[in-house]
mmCIF file of C-alpha atoms in Angstrom:
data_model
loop_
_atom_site.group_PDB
_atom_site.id
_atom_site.type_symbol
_atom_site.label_atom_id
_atom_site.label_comp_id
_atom_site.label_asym_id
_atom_site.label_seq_id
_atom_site.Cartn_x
_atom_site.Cartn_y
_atom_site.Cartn_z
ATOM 1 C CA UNK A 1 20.711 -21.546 -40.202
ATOM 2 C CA UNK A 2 18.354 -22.534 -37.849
ATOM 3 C CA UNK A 3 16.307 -20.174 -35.665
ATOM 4 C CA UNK A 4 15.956 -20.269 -31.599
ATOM 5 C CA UNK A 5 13.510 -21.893 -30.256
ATOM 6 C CA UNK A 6 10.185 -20.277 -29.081
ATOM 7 C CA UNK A 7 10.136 -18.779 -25.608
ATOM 8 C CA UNK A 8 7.612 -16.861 -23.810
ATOM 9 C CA UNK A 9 7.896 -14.775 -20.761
ATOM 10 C CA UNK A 10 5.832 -12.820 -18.564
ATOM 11 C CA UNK A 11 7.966 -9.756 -17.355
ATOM 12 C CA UNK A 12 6.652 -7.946 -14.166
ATOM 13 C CA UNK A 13 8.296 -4.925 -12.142
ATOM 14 C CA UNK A 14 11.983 -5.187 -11.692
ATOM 15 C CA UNK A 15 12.517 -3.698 -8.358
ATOM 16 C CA UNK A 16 16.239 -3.016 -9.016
ATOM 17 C CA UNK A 17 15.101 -0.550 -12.052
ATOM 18 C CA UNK A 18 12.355 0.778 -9.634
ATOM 19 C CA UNK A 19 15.141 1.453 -6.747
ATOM 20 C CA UNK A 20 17.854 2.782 -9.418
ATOM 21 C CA UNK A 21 15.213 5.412 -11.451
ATOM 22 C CA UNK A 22 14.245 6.488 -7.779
ATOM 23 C CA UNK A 23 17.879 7.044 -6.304
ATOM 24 C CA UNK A 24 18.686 8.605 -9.739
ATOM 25 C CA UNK A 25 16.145 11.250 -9.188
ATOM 26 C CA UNK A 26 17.157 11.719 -5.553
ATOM 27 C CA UNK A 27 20.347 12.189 -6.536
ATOM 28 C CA UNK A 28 19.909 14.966 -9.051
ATOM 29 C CA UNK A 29 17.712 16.906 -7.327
ATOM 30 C CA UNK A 30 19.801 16.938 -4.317
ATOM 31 C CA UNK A 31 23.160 17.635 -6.175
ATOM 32 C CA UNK A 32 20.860 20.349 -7.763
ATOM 33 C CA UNK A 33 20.089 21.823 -4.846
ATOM 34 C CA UNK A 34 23.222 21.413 -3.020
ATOM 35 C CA UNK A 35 25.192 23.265 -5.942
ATOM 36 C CA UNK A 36 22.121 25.849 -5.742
ATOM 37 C CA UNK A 37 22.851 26.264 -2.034
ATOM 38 C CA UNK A 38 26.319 26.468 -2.519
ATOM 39 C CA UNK A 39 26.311 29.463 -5.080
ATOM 40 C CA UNK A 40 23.729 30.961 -2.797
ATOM 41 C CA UNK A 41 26.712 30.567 -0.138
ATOM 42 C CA UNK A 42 23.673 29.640 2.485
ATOM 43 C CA UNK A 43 24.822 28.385 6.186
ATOM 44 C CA UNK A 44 26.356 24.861 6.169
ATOM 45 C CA UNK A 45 22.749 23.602 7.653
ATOM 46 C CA UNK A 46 20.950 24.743 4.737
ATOM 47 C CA UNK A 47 23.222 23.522 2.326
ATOM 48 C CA UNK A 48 22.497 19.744 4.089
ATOM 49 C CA UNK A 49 18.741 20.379 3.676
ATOM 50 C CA UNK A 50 19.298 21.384 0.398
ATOM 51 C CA UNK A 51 21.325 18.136 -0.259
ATOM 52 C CA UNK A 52 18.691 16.160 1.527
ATOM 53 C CA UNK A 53 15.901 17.705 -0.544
ATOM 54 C CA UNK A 54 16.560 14.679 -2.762
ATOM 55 C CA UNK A 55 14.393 12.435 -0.717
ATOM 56 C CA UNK A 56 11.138 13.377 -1.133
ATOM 57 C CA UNK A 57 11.673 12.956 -4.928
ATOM 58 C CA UNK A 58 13.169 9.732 -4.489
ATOM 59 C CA UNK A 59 10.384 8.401 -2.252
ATOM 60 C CA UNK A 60 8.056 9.608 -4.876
ATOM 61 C CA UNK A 61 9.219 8.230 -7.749
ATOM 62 C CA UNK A 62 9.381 4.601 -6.278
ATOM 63 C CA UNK A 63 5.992 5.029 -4.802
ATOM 64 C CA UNK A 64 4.780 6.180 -8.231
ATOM 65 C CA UNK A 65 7.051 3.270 -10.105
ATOM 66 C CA UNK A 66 5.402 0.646 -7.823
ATOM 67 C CA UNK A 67 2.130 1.908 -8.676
ATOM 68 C CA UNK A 68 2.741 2.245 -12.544
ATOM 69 C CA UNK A 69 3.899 -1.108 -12.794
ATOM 70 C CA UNK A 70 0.829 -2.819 -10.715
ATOM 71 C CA UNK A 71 -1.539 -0.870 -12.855
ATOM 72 C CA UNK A 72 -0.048 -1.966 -16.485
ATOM 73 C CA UNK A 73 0.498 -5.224 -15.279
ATOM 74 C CA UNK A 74 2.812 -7.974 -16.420
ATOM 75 C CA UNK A 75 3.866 -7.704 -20.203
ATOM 76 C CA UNK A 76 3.784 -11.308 -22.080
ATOM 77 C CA UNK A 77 6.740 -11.573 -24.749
ATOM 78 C CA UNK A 78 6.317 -14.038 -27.237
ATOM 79 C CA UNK A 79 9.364 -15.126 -29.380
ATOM 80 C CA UNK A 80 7.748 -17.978 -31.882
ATOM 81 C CA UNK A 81 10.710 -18.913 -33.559
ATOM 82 C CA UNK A 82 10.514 -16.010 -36.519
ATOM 83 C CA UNK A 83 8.443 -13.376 -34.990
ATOM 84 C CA UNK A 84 8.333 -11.323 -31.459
ATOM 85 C CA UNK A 85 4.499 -10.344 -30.494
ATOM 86 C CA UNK A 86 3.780 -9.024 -26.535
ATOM 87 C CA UNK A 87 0.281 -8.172 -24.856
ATOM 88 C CA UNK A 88 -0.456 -6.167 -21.308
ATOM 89 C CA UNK A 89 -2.101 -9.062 -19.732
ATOM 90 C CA UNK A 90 -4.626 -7.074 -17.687
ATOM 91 C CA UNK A 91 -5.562 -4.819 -20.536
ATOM 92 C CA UNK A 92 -6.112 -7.289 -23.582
ATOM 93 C CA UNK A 93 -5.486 -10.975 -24.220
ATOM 94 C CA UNK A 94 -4.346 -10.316 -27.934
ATOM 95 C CA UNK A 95 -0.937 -10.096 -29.001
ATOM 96 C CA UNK A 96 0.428 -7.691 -31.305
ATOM 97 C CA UNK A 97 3.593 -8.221 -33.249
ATOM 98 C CA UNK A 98 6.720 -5.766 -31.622
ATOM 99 C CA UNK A 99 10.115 -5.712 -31.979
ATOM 100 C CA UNK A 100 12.348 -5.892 -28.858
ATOM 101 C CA UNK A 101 15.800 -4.087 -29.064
ATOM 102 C CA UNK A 102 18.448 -4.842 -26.516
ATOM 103 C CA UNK A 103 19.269 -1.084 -24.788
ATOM 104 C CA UNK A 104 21.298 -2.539 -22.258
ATOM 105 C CA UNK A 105 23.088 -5.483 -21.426
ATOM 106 C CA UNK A 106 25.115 -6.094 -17.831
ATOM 107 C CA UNK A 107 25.202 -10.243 -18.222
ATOM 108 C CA UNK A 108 22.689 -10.493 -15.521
ATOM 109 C CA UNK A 109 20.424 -7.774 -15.805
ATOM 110 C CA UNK A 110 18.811 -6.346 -19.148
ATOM 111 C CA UNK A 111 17.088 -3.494 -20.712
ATOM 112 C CA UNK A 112 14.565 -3.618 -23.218
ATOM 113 C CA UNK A 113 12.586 -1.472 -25.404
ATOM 114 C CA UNK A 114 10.047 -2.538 -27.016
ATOM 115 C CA UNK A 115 9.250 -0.780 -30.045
ATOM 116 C CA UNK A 116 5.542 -1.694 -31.620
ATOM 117 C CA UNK A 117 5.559 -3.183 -35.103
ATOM 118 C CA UNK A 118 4.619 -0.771 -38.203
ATOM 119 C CA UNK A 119 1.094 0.034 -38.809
ATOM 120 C CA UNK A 120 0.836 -1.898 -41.761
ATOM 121 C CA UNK A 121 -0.343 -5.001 -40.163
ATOM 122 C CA UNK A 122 -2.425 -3.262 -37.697
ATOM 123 C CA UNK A 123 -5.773 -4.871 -36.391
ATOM 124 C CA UNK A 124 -8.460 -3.025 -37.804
ATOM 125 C CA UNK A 125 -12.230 -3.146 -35.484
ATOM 126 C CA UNK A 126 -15.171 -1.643 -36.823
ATOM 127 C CA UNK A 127 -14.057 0.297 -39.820
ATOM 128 C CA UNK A 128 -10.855 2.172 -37.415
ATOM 129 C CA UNK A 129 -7.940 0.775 -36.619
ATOM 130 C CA UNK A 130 -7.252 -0.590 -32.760
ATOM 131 C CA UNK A 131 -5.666 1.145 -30.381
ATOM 132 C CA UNK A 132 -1.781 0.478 -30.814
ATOM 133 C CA UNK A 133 0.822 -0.508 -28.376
ATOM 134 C CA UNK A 134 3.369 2.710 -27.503
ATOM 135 C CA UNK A 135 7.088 1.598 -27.309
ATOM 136 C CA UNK A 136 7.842 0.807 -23.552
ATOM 137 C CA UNK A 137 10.838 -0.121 -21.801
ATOM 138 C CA UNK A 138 11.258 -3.054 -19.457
ATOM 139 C CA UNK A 139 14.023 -4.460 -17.346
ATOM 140 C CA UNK A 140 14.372 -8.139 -16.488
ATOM 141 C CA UNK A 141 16.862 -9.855 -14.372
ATOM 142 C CA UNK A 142 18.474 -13.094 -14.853
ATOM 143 C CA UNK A 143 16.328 -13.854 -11.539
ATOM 144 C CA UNK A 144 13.276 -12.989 -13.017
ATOM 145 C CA UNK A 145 13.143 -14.460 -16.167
ATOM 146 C CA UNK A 146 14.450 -17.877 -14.373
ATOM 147 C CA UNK A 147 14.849 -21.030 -16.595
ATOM 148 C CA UNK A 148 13.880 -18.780 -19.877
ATOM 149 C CA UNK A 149 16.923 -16.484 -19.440
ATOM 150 C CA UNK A 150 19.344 -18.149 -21.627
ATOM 151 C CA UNK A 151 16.463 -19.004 -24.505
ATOM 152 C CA UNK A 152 15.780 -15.299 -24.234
ATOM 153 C CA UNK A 153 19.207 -14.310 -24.562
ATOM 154 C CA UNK A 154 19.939 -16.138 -27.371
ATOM 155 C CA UNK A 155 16.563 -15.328 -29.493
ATOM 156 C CA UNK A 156 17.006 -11.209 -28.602
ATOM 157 C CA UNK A 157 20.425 -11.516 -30.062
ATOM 158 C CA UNK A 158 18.998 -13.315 -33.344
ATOM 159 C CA UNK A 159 16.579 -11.099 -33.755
ATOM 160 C CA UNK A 160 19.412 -8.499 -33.792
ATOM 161 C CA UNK A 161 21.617 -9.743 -36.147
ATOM 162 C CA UNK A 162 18.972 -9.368 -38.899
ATOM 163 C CA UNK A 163 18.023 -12.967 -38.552
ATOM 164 C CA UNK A 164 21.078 -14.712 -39.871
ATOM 165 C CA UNK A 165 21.797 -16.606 -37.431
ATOM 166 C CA UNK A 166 25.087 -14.851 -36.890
ATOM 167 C CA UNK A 167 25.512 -13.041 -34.101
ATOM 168 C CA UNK A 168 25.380 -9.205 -34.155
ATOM 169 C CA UNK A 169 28.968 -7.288 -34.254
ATOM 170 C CA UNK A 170 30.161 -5.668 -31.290
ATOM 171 C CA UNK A 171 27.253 -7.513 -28.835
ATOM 172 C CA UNK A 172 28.173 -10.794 -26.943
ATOM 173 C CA UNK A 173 26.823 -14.414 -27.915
ATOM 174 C CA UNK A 174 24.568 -15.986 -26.045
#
């Protein structure tokens, strides 16, 4: 069987991943607190502070989210038709050869992690290996990836199915 074709795709911050890790955190905290005041039968007030106390975190972790994902820049993923390699653009213009596994898939939206290939093939500078990639998890939208969504798609999937060609049981074509 043949393999996909090549695609390549720079993948920056997906705000909806920034908004839904920052609302997550809000939420536990304040359902934390609000079951704290609750125990701690405070006056009905208090326990709406305490419930609102999820806020601050929430505000926090989107501010510190936006700020994460400006600083380690977009991440290039390179799919040449047999192997997967990705780069930080603003750290290093070399690509290193990684493995991206599918985490989550909602049709439109995607999670990725993208695990760093073994060591075996590692660059080595100077006598001492380079510094390796650490696996990192990105989300990508259908809106964001554009006209290389459905190439994606379909070469993620490959990948998966232990490069057959077939595609991998219990996960959806395409």
């Amino acid at each position: 069987m043949r393999s996909p074709l090549p695609v390549s795709l720079d993948i920056g911050p997906e705000p909806v991943w920034l908004v839904f890790q920052g609302l997550t955190l809000g939420l536990a905290v304040s359902v934390i607190a609000f079951w704290a005041a609750a125990l701690a039968e405070v006056a009905p007030p208090w326990a709406a502070a305490a419930a609102a106390s999820g806020l601050l975190p929430a505000g926090l972790t989107l501010l510190l989210g936006r700020f994460r994902a400006r600083r380690l820049g977009p991440l290039r993923l390179v799919f040449d038709g047999q192997v997967w390699t990705c780069a930080r653009l603003d750290r290093s213009p070399a690509r290193e050869r990684c493995t991206p596994v599918v985490a989550l898939d909602l049709g439109s939206w995607m999670l990725l992690r993208i695990d760093p290939a073994d060591g075996s093939d590692a660059p080595v500078q100077a006598g001492r290996p380079a510094r390796r990639a650490r696996r990192c998890w990105v989300a990508l939208s259908r809106r964001s990836a554009a006209a290389h969504w459905h190439a994606l798609r379909v070469a993620l999937y490959w990948a998966d199915s232990g490069q057959t060609g077939r595609p991998a049981q219990g996960r959806p074509e395409g």
